[in-house]
Short mmCIF file of C-alpha atoms and ligand atoms in Angstrom, two decimals:
data_model
loop_
_atom_site.label_atom_id
_atom_site.label_comp_id
_atom_site.label_asym_id
_atom_site.label_seq_id
_atom_site.Cartn_x
_atom_site.Cartn_y
_atom_site.Cartn_z
CA MET A 583 -0.94 175.62 157.78
CA SER A 584 -0.47 177.37 154.11
CA ALA A 585 -0.34 175.87 151.57
CA PRO A 586 3.37 175.78 150.04
CA GLN A 587 3.97 179.02 147.66
CA PRO A 588 4.75 177.58 143.82
CA LYS A 589 8.14 178.62 142.08
CA ASN A 590 8.27 180.54 139.26
CA TYR A 591 11.49 179.35 137.91
CA ALA A 592 12.06 180.77 134.70
CA PHE A 593 14.40 178.17 132.82
CA GLY A 594 14.14 174.24 133.83
CA MET A 595 17.27 172.00 131.95
CA ILE A 596 17.77 167.82 131.88
CA GLY A 597 20.92 166.61 132.17
CA LEU A 598 23.74 167.98 135.02
CA GLY A 599 26.74 166.82 133.72
CA THR A 600 29.52 169.85 133.08
CA MET A 601 27.62 171.61 130.48
CA GLY A 602 24.45 171.36 131.66
CA ARG A 603 25.17 172.89 135.80
CA ASN A 604 27.44 175.07 133.70
CA LEU A 605 24.87 176.81 131.84
CA LEU A 606 22.50 176.59 134.45
CA LEU A 607 25.09 178.64 137.17
CA ASN A 608 25.47 181.03 134.42
CA MET A 609 21.71 181.64 134.05
CA ALA A 610 21.94 182.46 137.64
CA ASP A 611 24.69 184.62 137.51
CA HIS A 612 22.90 186.61 135.19
CA ASP A 613 19.60 186.57 137.72
CA PHE A 614 17.38 184.17 136.57
CA SER A 615 15.98 181.87 138.64
CA VAL A 616 16.62 179.14 137.88
CA ALA A 617 15.94 175.02 137.90
CA GLY A 618 17.95 171.54 137.28
CA TYR A 619 17.13 167.99 136.98
CA ASP A 620 19.10 164.55 136.24
CA LYS A 621 18.22 161.27 137.39
CA ASP A 622 21.07 160.98 139.03
CA THR A 623 21.03 161.56 142.44
CA SER A 624 24.93 162.87 142.60
CA LYS A 625 23.90 165.87 140.63
CA ILE A 626 22.24 167.79 143.06
CA PRO A 627 24.53 168.13 145.69
CA LEU A 628 27.45 169.13 143.33
CA LEU A 629 25.31 172.23 141.88
CA GLN A 630 24.75 173.26 145.20
CA LYS A 631 27.93 172.53 145.62
CA GLU A 632 29.46 174.99 142.86
CA ALA A 633 26.34 177.21 143.12
CA ASP A 634 27.35 177.94 147.40
CA GLU A 635 31.03 177.94 145.80
CA ASP A 636 30.33 180.63 143.22
CA GLY A 637 28.12 182.90 145.18
CA VAL A 638 25.22 181.69 143.67
CA HIS A 639 21.44 181.53 145.07
CA ASN A 640 18.36 181.11 142.65
CA VAL A 641 19.32 178.04 141.76
CA GLU A 642 17.75 174.67 142.37
CA GLY A 643 18.22 170.80 142.08
CA PHE A 644 15.88 167.69 141.20
CA THR A 645 15.52 164.22 140.66
CA ASP A 646 11.79 164.08 140.31
CA LEU A 647 10.69 164.72 136.85
CA SER A 648 7.32 166.40 137.88
CA ALA A 649 8.05 168.29 140.70
CA PHE A 650 10.87 170.25 138.14
CA VAL A 651 8.29 170.21 135.46
CA GLN A 652 5.85 172.02 138.79
CA SER A 653 8.17 174.19 139.74
CA LEU A 654 8.77 176.25 136.15
CA ALA A 655 6.71 179.57 135.66
CA LYS A 656 3.87 178.75 132.31
CA PRO A 657 4.93 178.73 129.18
CA ARG A 658 7.84 176.55 130.74
CA VAL A 659 11.49 176.88 128.86
CA VAL A 660 13.26 173.50 128.86
CA MET A 661 16.73 172.54 128.20
CA MET A 662 17.98 169.38 127.16
CA LEU A 663 21.62 168.58 127.79
CA VAL A 664 21.86 165.12 127.60
CA PRO A 665 23.55 162.58 124.94
CA ALA A 666 22.83 162.39 121.01
CA GLY A 667 20.37 159.99 120.66
CA LYS A 668 18.31 157.20 122.06
CA ILE A 669 18.77 159.68 125.34
CA VAL A 670 17.17 162.81 123.53
CA ASP A 671 13.83 160.96 122.64
CA SER A 672 13.73 159.20 125.75
CA VAL A 673 13.73 162.37 128.10
CA ILE A 674 10.72 163.87 125.25
CA THR A 675 9.08 160.59 126.07
CA GLU A 676 9.06 161.35 129.80
CA ILE A 677 8.58 165.21 129.61
CA THR A 678 5.40 165.60 127.12
CA PRO A 679 3.00 164.30 129.35
CA LEU A 680 3.76 166.76 131.86
CA LEU A 681 3.96 169.35 129.39
CA ASP A 682 1.43 172.30 128.87
CA GLU A 683 0.06 172.86 125.05
CA GLY A 684 3.13 176.25 124.07
CA ASP A 685 5.65 174.64 126.26
CA MET A 686 8.92 174.89 125.28
CA LEU A 687 12.05 172.17 124.70
CA ILE A 688 14.96 172.63 123.99
CA ASP A 689 17.58 169.82 121.94
CA GLY A 690 20.89 171.81 123.18
CA GLY A 691 22.99 169.03 122.39
CA ASN A 692 25.04 168.03 118.47
CA SER A 693 21.95 166.38 117.19
CA TYR A 694 21.38 164.63 114.69
CA PHE A 695 19.19 167.52 112.16
CA LEU A 696 17.29 165.07 110.54
CA ASP A 697 15.84 163.19 114.23
CA THR A 698 15.90 167.30 114.92
CA THR A 699 13.49 167.43 112.18
CA ARG A 700 11.25 164.61 113.08
CA ARG A 701 11.04 165.58 116.87
CA ALA A 702 9.61 168.87 115.91
CA GLN A 703 7.32 167.83 113.85
CA GLU A 704 5.72 165.49 115.94
CA LEU A 705 5.64 167.51 119.50
CA ALA A 706 4.50 170.11 117.36
CA ALA A 707 1.28 167.83 116.88
CA LYS A 708 1.14 168.03 121.17
CA GLY A 709 1.27 171.55 120.87
CA LEU A 710 4.78 171.96 122.18
CA HIS A 711 7.45 174.20 120.74
CA PHE A 712 10.49 171.79 119.96
CA PHE A 713 14.36 174.09 119.64
CA GLY A 714 17.06 171.75 118.38
CA MET A 715 19.74 174.74 119.55
CA GLY A 716 23.49 173.78 118.86
CA ILE A 717 25.41 175.13 121.84
CA SER A 718 29.46 176.00 120.74
CA GLY A 719 32.57 176.11 123.56
CA GLY A 720 32.73 173.53 125.66
CA GLU A 721 32.28 173.51 129.17
CA GLU A 722 34.25 176.88 129.50
CA GLY A 723 32.04 178.46 126.64
CA ALA A 724 28.62 177.16 129.38
CA ARG A 725 29.88 178.69 131.63
CA ARG A 726 31.14 182.41 130.48
CA GLY A 727 29.81 182.73 127.23
CA PRO A 728 28.92 180.26 124.31
CA SER A 729 27.67 180.51 121.63
CA MET A 730 23.91 179.26 120.17
CA MET A 731 22.34 178.09 117.02
CA PRO A 732 18.35 177.71 118.22
CA GLY A 733 16.73 176.60 115.05
CA GLY A 734 12.69 176.49 116.05
CA ASP A 735 9.47 178.15 116.09
CA GLN A 736 10.24 182.00 115.82
CA GLU A 737 7.17 183.23 117.32
CA ALA A 738 8.32 181.39 120.46
CA TYR A 739 12.19 181.74 120.47
CA GLN A 740 11.46 185.42 121.57
CA LYS A 741 9.80 184.09 125.00
CA MET A 742 13.49 182.58 125.17
CA LYS A 743 15.06 185.00 123.56
CA PRO A 744 16.30 186.88 126.91
CA VAL A 745 18.01 184.24 128.88
CA LEU A 746 19.55 183.23 126.25
CA GLU A 747 21.24 186.49 124.71
CA ALA A 748 22.24 187.35 128.78
CA VAL A 749 23.55 184.22 129.66
CA SER A 750 25.56 183.90 125.75
CA ALA A 751 28.73 185.21 124.46
CA LYS A 752 29.50 188.39 123.54
CA VAL A 753 31.69 190.47 120.72
CA GLY A 754 31.17 194.05 120.82
CA GLY A 755 28.68 194.14 123.29
CA GLU A 756 26.74 192.40 120.84
CA PRO A 757 24.87 188.08 121.87
CA CYS A 758 26.45 185.28 120.44
CA VAL A 759 22.88 184.51 119.83
CA THR A 760 20.26 184.55 117.00
CA TYR A 761 17.35 183.17 115.70
CA ILE A 762 18.52 180.96 112.87
CA GLY A 763 15.43 179.38 110.91
CA PRO A 764 12.64 176.82 110.84
CA GLY A 765 12.71 173.64 112.23
CA ALA A 766 16.43 171.63 111.74
CA ALA A 767 18.27 174.96 110.32
CA GLY A 768 19.56 175.29 114.65
CA HIS A 769 21.59 171.90 114.67
CA PHE A 770 21.46 171.57 110.35
CA VAL A 771 24.11 175.65 111.47
CA LYS A 772 25.81 173.33 114.79
CA MET A 773 26.56 170.48 111.82
CA VAL A 774 27.89 172.92 110.20
CA HIS A 775 30.35 174.66 112.50
CA ASN A 776 32.18 171.29 113.35
CA GLY A 777 32.75 171.17 110.14
CA ILE A 778 34.61 173.94 110.07
CA GLU A 779 35.66 172.56 113.10
CA TYR A 780 37.75 169.42 112.32
CA GLY A 781 38.48 171.48 108.82
CA ILE A 782 40.38 174.05 110.68
CA MET A 783 41.91 171.25 113.49
CA GLN A 784 43.30 168.90 110.51
CA LEU A 785 45.35 172.71 109.15
CA LEU A 786 46.88 173.13 112.34
CA ALA A 787 47.66 168.97 112.57
CA GLU A 788 49.48 169.57 109.20
CA THR A 789 51.33 172.56 109.87
CA TYR A 790 52.73 171.24 112.96
CA ASP A 791 54.06 167.72 110.73
CA VAL A 792 55.73 170.70 108.62
CA MET A 793 57.22 171.75 111.35
CA LYS A 794 58.59 168.94 112.64
CA ASN A 795 58.90 166.52 110.15
CA GLY A 796 59.61 168.90 107.31
CA LEU A 797 61.86 171.31 108.53
CA GLY A 798 63.24 169.80 112.16
CA MET A 799 61.50 171.97 114.30
CA GLU A 800 61.37 171.43 118.27
CA ASN A 801 58.62 171.84 120.21
CA GLU A 802 59.41 175.07 121.69
CA SER A 803 59.83 176.46 118.81
CA MET A 804 56.95 175.07 117.04
CA GLN A 805 54.63 177.28 120.74
CA GLN A 806 56.51 180.19 119.22
CA VAL A 807 54.77 180.02 116.01
CA TYR A 808 51.31 179.33 116.93
CA ALA A 809 52.19 182.23 119.27
CA LYS A 810 52.56 184.76 116.89
CA TRP A 811 50.15 183.48 114.58
CA ASN A 812 47.68 183.90 117.18
CA GLN A 813 49.15 187.52 117.58
CA GLY A 814 48.44 187.69 113.58
CA ARG A 815 45.54 187.23 110.78
CA LEU A 816 45.57 184.09 112.39
CA GLN A 817 43.74 184.54 115.74
CA SER A 818 41.02 182.05 116.64
CA PHE A 819 39.96 180.26 120.09
CA LEU A 820 41.97 177.06 118.04
CA VAL A 821 45.28 178.91 117.80
CA ASP A 822 45.49 179.54 121.20
CA ILE A 823 44.29 176.55 122.71
CA THR A 824 47.30 175.19 119.86
CA LYS A 825 50.08 177.37 121.56
CA ASP A 826 49.15 176.77 125.38
CA ILE A 827 48.81 172.46 124.07
CA PHE A 828 52.93 173.15 122.93
CA ALA A 829 53.74 174.70 126.57
CA TYR A 830 51.98 171.94 128.52
CA ILE A 831 54.47 169.60 130.66
CA ALA A 832 52.98 166.55 131.59
CA PRO A 833 52.85 166.11 135.61
CA ASP A 834 56.22 165.22 136.64
CA THR A 835 57.79 165.07 133.59
CA ASP A 836 60.08 167.03 131.25
CA HIS A 837 58.47 166.68 127.83
CA LEU A 838 55.05 168.23 126.85
CA LEU A 839 51.99 165.56 127.70
CA LEU A 840 51.40 165.95 123.48
CA ASP A 841 54.30 163.85 123.04
CA ASP A 842 53.12 161.24 124.89
CA ILE A 843 49.60 161.21 123.44
CA LYS A 844 48.04 158.18 120.58
CA ASP A 845 47.77 159.35 117.59
CA GLU A 846 44.39 158.42 116.73
CA ALA A 847 42.20 161.13 116.84
CA ARG A 848 38.59 159.93 117.74
CA SER A 849 34.98 161.19 117.11
CA LYS A 850 31.42 162.12 117.76
CA GLY A 851 30.41 162.18 114.10
CA THR A 852 29.33 165.98 113.00
CA GLY A 853 31.92 166.23 110.84
CA LYS A 854 31.30 162.87 109.09
CA TRP A 855 27.33 164.34 109.31
CA THR A 856 28.66 167.18 107.07
CA SER A 857 30.55 165.33 104.52
CA GLN A 858 27.57 163.42 104.02
CA ILE A 859 25.27 165.84 104.01
CA ALA A 860 27.56 167.60 102.07
CA MET A 861 27.26 164.83 98.64
CA ASP A 862 23.64 164.56 99.04
CA LEU A 863 23.69 168.17 98.58
CA GLN A 864 26.65 167.87 95.94
CA VAL A 865 28.70 170.60 97.79
CA PRO A 866 32.00 169.79 97.37
CA LEU A 867 32.92 170.64 100.62
CA SER A 868 36.74 168.81 100.23
CA LEU A 869 38.96 170.32 102.50
CA ILE A 870 36.26 168.77 105.28
CA ASP A 871 36.32 165.43 103.56
CA GLU A 872 40.01 165.50 104.35
CA ALA A 873 39.84 165.93 107.80
CA VAL A 874 36.85 163.41 108.31
CA ALA A 875 38.82 160.83 106.55
CA MET A 876 42.38 161.54 108.04
CA ARG A 877 40.59 161.16 111.44
CA ASP A 878 39.54 157.92 110.15
CA LEU A 879 42.89 157.08 108.84
CA SER A 880 44.70 157.75 112.16
CA LYS A 881 42.69 154.77 113.61
CA TYR A 882 45.17 152.43 110.88
CA LYS A 883 47.83 152.57 113.53
CA SER A 884 49.20 149.16 112.86
CA LEU A 885 48.57 149.02 109.30
CA ARG A 886 50.35 152.70 109.47
CA GLU A 887 53.28 151.65 111.38
CA GLU A 888 53.78 148.76 108.91
CA MET A 889 53.94 150.73 105.54
CA GLU A 890 56.16 153.03 106.77
CA LYS A 891 58.64 149.87 107.44
CA VAL A 892 57.69 149.12 104.15
CA TYR A 893 58.03 152.13 101.94
CA GLN A 894 60.26 153.76 104.57
CA ALA A 895 58.05 156.70 105.06
CA ARG A 896 59.81 159.30 106.75
CA PRO A 897 61.69 162.09 104.66
CA THR A 898 65.30 163.57 106.33
CA PRO A 899 63.76 167.50 107.14
CA GLY A 900 65.72 170.34 106.34
CA ASN A 901 66.03 173.51 107.42
CA ASP A 902 67.24 175.76 105.02
CA ASP A 903 65.74 179.11 104.31
CA GLN A 904 63.57 178.64 107.79
CA GLU A 905 62.00 181.89 107.96
CA GLN A 906 60.80 181.99 104.48
CA GLN A 907 59.24 178.66 104.90
CA LEU A 908 57.81 179.56 108.35
CA GLN A 909 55.75 182.24 106.18
CA GLU A 910 54.69 180.56 103.43
CA LEU A 911 53.46 177.62 106.41
CA GLU A 912 51.45 181.15 107.54
CA GLN A 913 50.29 181.98 104.35
CA ALA A 914 49.48 178.51 103.86
CA MET A 915 47.65 178.19 106.98
CA TYR A 916 45.66 181.92 106.38
CA PHE A 917 44.52 180.22 102.51
CA SER A 918 43.32 176.88 103.45
CA MET A 919 41.41 178.14 106.98
CA ILE A 920 39.70 180.98 104.11
CA ILE A 921 39.07 177.82 102.47
CA ALA A 922 37.62 176.07 104.84
CA TYR A 923 35.41 178.54 105.75
CA ALA A 924 34.12 179.04 102.07
CA GLN A 925 33.53 176.15 101.62
CA GLY A 926 31.22 175.69 104.74
CA MET A 927 29.17 178.94 103.87
CA HIS A 928 28.18 177.01 100.76
CA MET A 929 27.45 174.58 102.19
CA LEU A 930 24.86 176.69 104.67
CA ALA A 931 24.19 178.29 101.59
CA ARG A 932 22.71 175.02 100.11
CA ALA A 933 21.56 174.26 102.54
CA SER A 934 19.22 177.01 102.87
CA GLU A 935 17.68 176.63 99.61
CA GLU A 936 17.14 173.55 99.93
CA TYR A 937 15.85 172.98 103.66
CA GLU A 938 13.78 176.66 102.94
CA TYR A 939 15.81 177.50 105.83
CA ASN A 940 16.56 181.77 105.00
CA LEU A 941 19.49 181.53 106.70
CA ASN A 942 21.11 184.76 107.61
CA LEU A 943 24.82 184.27 106.51
CA ALA A 944 25.91 187.94 108.25
CA ASN A 945 24.45 186.60 110.98
CA ILE A 946 25.44 182.96 111.88
CA ALA A 947 29.04 184.20 111.05
CA LYS A 948 28.22 187.48 113.07
CA ILE A 949 27.41 185.12 115.52
CA TRP A 950 30.60 182.46 115.81
CA ARG A 951 33.06 185.39 116.32
CA GLY A 952 32.63 184.72 119.29
CA GLY A 953 32.15 182.28 122.05
CA CYS A 954 32.79 178.92 120.09
CA ILE A 955 35.42 176.42 118.50
CA ILE A 956 35.94 178.23 115.26
CA ARG A 957 35.44 181.73 116.97
CA SER A 958 38.76 184.15 114.88
CA GLU A 959 39.55 187.79 113.47
CA PHE A 960 38.89 186.70 110.28
CA LEU A 961 35.15 186.09 111.00
CA ASN A 962 34.80 189.70 111.16
CA THR A 963 35.50 190.04 107.32
CA ILE A 964 33.18 186.75 106.74
CA TYR A 965 30.64 188.78 108.99
CA ASN A 966 31.45 191.76 106.50
CA ALA A 967 31.25 189.73 103.36
CA TYR A 968 27.65 188.43 103.53
CA GLN A 969 26.35 191.94 105.85
CA GLN A 970 27.21 194.01 102.16
CA LYS A 971 25.92 190.59 99.81
CA PRO A 972 23.99 188.75 101.74
CA ASP A 973 22.95 187.09 98.44
CA LEU A 974 26.90 186.47 97.41
CA ALA A 975 26.86 183.15 95.33
CA HIS A 976 30.66 182.34 97.21
CA LEU A 977 32.51 183.80 100.03
CA LEU A 978 35.62 183.84 97.82
CA LEU A 979 33.55 186.58 95.40
CA ASP A 980 33.89 189.21 98.54
CA ASP A 981 36.69 191.94 97.20
CA THR A 982 38.23 191.54 100.77
CA VAL A 983 38.20 188.06 100.53
CA ARG A 984 39.63 188.00 97.03
CA GLN A 985 42.43 190.62 98.46
CA HIS A 986 42.82 187.91 101.38
CA VAL A 987 43.62 185.23 98.97
CA GLN A 988 45.82 186.25 96.16
CA GLU A 989 48.01 187.13 98.98
CA SER A 990 48.10 183.96 99.99
CA VAL A 991 47.95 181.54 97.54
CA ALA A 992 51.86 181.58 97.26
CA GLY A 993 52.50 180.51 100.21
CA ALA A 994 49.86 177.50 99.77
CA ARG A 995 51.69 176.09 96.42
CA ALA A 996 55.18 176.29 98.18
CA VAL A 997 54.63 174.37 101.48
CA VAL A 998 51.79 171.56 98.66
CA ALA A 999 54.61 171.90 96.68
CA ARG A 1000 57.80 171.31 98.82
CA MET A 1001 55.86 168.48 101.42
CA ALA A 1002 54.54 166.23 97.96
CA THR A 1003 58.19 166.26 97.13
CA VAL A 1004 59.76 165.29 100.37
CA GLY A 1005 56.73 162.62 100.93
CA ILE A 1006 54.69 164.86 103.67
CA GLY A 1007 51.24 164.14 103.80
CA THR A 1008 48.94 167.88 103.17
CA PRO A 1009 45.99 166.50 102.22
CA ALA A 1010 43.46 169.48 104.37
CA LEU A 1011 46.08 171.80 102.40
CA ALA A 1012 46.15 170.16 99.57
CA ALA A 1013 42.77 169.75 99.11
CA ALA A 1014 42.34 173.90 99.34
CA LEU A 1015 44.22 174.67 97.23
CA SER A 1016 42.90 172.17 94.46
CA TYR A 1017 39.34 173.46 95.29
CA PHE A 1018 41.15 176.66 94.79
CA ASP A 1019 42.47 175.80 91.77
CA THR A 1020 39.56 174.09 90.48
CA LEU A 1021 36.77 176.45 91.46
CA ARG A 1022 38.54 179.32 89.19
CA THR A 1023 38.77 177.22 86.37
CA GLY A 1024 36.16 178.30 84.06
CA ARG A 1025 36.28 174.78 81.70
CA MET A 1026 36.81 171.85 83.55
CA PRO A 1027 38.19 169.09 81.95
CA SER A 1028 34.90 167.30 82.88
CA ASN A 1029 33.31 167.11 79.03
CA LEU A 1030 36.24 164.46 78.43
CA ILE A 1031 34.27 162.34 81.90
CA GLN A 1032 30.08 163.19 80.26
CA ALA A 1033 32.15 161.48 77.15
CA GLN A 1034 33.27 158.61 78.79
CA ARG A 1035 30.16 157.93 80.54
CA ASP A 1036 28.40 158.16 77.01
CA TYR A 1037 31.09 155.82 75.64
CA PHE A 1038 30.47 152.61 78.48
CA GLY A 1039 26.54 153.54 79.15
CA ALA A 1040 25.01 155.94 76.95
CA HIS A 1041 23.91 157.77 79.41
CA THR A 1042 24.45 161.11 76.71
CA TYR A 1043 26.06 164.05 76.97
CA GLU A 1044 25.09 168.39 76.70
CA LEU A 1045 27.01 169.96 73.66
CA ILE A 1046 27.99 173.45 73.17
CA GLY A 1047 25.92 175.38 71.73
CA HIS A 1048 23.09 172.88 71.17
CA GLU A 1049 19.78 172.55 72.80
CA GLY A 1050 19.34 168.61 74.31
CA VAL A 1051 21.25 166.03 75.39
CA PHE A 1052 23.36 163.48 72.59
CA HIS A 1053 24.80 159.76 72.24
CA THR A 1054 26.96 158.40 69.71
CA GLN A 1055 28.15 154.98 69.04
CA TRP A 1056 31.91 155.86 69.67
CA THR A 1057 33.08 152.47 68.23
CA PRO A 1058 32.46 149.87 66.22
CA MET A 1059 32.25 147.29 69.79
CA HIS A 1060 29.54 144.90 67.75
CA GLU A 1061 29.26 146.32 64.43
CA ASP A 1062 31.93 146.20 61.84
CA ALA A 1063 33.31 148.98 61.66
CA GLU A 1064 32.43 150.03 57.93
CA ASN A 1065 28.70 150.51 58.60
CA LYS A 1066 28.98 152.69 61.61
CA GLU A 1067 25.87 154.66 61.77
CA ASP A 1068 27.01 158.16 62.85
CA THR A 1069 26.57 159.03 66.62
CA HIS A 1070 24.85 162.34 67.74
CA ARG A 1071 21.05 161.18 68.84
CA GLY A 1072 19.27 164.15 70.44
CA THR A 1073 17.74 160.98 73.00
CA GLY A 1074 17.25 159.67 75.63
CA THR A 1075 17.47 161.38 79.63
CA GLU A 1076 19.85 161.30 82.83
CA ASN A 1077 17.79 159.65 85.35
CA GLU A 1078 20.07 160.27 88.17
CA THR A 1079 18.02 162.64 90.98
CA PRO A 1080 20.35 163.33 93.11
CA VAL A 1081 18.79 161.73 96.98
CA ILE A 1082 18.68 164.79 98.76
CA PRO A 1083 16.85 163.45 102.16
CA ASN A 1084 13.77 164.96 104.03
CA LYS A 1085 13.64 168.71 105.18
C1 6PG B 1340 31.65 172.73 119.85
C2 6PG B 1340 32.27 170.93 119.89
C3 6PG B 1340 32.26 170.31 120.62
C4 6PG B 1340 31.77 169.39 119.97
C5 6PG B 1340 33.52 168.39 120.59
C6 6PG B 1340 33.52 167.54 119.81
O1 6PG B 1340 31.34 173.13 118.96
O2 6PG B 1340 31.82 173.24 121.87
O3 6PG B 1340 31.73 170.83 118.27
O4 6PG B 1340 30.45 170.30 120.40
O5 6PG B 1340 31.08 167.84 120.56
O6 6PG B 1340 34.11 169.44 119.66
O7 6PG B 1340 33.30 166.93 118.89
P1 6PG B 1340 34.35 165.54 117.98
O8 6PG B 1340 34.23 164.64 119.62
O9 6PG B 1340 33.66 165.11 117.12
O10 6PG B 1340 35.73 165.87 117.56
#
């Protein structure tokens, strides 16, 4: 009897949930022979069944980790698609002794980037290449073509590049995957992608509120508005699905499922991390911060209901000049969406310096144009902006973007002002406008803040046209006013180093 032939699968997947199965089937569709592993034995027949249904043959499922690892061609490329957190560490602990030097392990989940930094360092010490790879596009994206953001060792990336490029979404024939940068760069970029995702989702929710409660519009009319927006410059995945949601009737009823859904939004944490890290990096991300805050506020349902009774919150809708107001709303949405992207890109530029990720912002915009949740027509403009000027200090300084901003900001002012007058909150729309108006202010009122800090805490201030730091005894707090000494002293240094997490 001859010995069994060693199997030689090109790619291995750990975690055969819907995302893992779909990505594996996508690879098999592209003629890569692939293996999947899951502890849960029920997942194997499911994989097999889906492969049969789709006419895919070059895929095998395993429930034995060692047999799975042995079935892979060397150097092995193994991806984990398991929930972020402790499970990633326990899978790494289990599989590491079975791998050989030079093998590659990819974490395709939404892991916290500092965990990825740690894991990459630990595995590098064992001769293994660890990749943190953001994958966007959900279950459908995994099956038909996601956008992928791999970070890790650039040379090792070349070995996995063919399969990733084959399965990714394509825009104009170009793959929506590119090498992002070293260490945790891939997971960092995915985190910021999700921050932008939170921002745009919140903006769309606010436009819904403006139309429903500000203009008194019915679901059907709102559906038409989103459908129209999706035909124009707001064309994007998120507007597209919003239009669909406004057409989905709850089974066995005559009304939208949307109307039955509780107004309490959940989150898995990536948006919050984006805001937290932006604060550590001291990059203002006010629109995204509001989006995170509003998910949190949504959970205080009973408190909100109590407040509504106390303050009689809801105004009577008025629909004068509806057509004009809808035009302004489209402008407001467009203007604010630009700000959401601009804040995210600013954060990426800052993180690239801080963490030495050497990010190529043009390439990032390019791979976000297809497959991912924030894909949109506008990403072409962002791509062009950074392609023309890779070191662009801020997206709003690009000429084309400037024109779009100037054309749409009036609508944002009109909507935010009107809603403020009638008492409908537009936190993300208003944050976008305030951010813009402050960013274009050469002299902010922060001189007053410096004076206040020096007044109560002797924190010192700097003077226009003078070197050094100064402190003033602002009032005769503890001494006789008559004997008050002057004032300017060139002493003291600030001792407030921002806390930046390790790379
Ligand atoms: C994607 C999404 C995805 C994310 C969900 C849920 O790019 O496909 O970002 O990765 O997990 O959108 O995120 P929240 O639970 O935080 O809303």
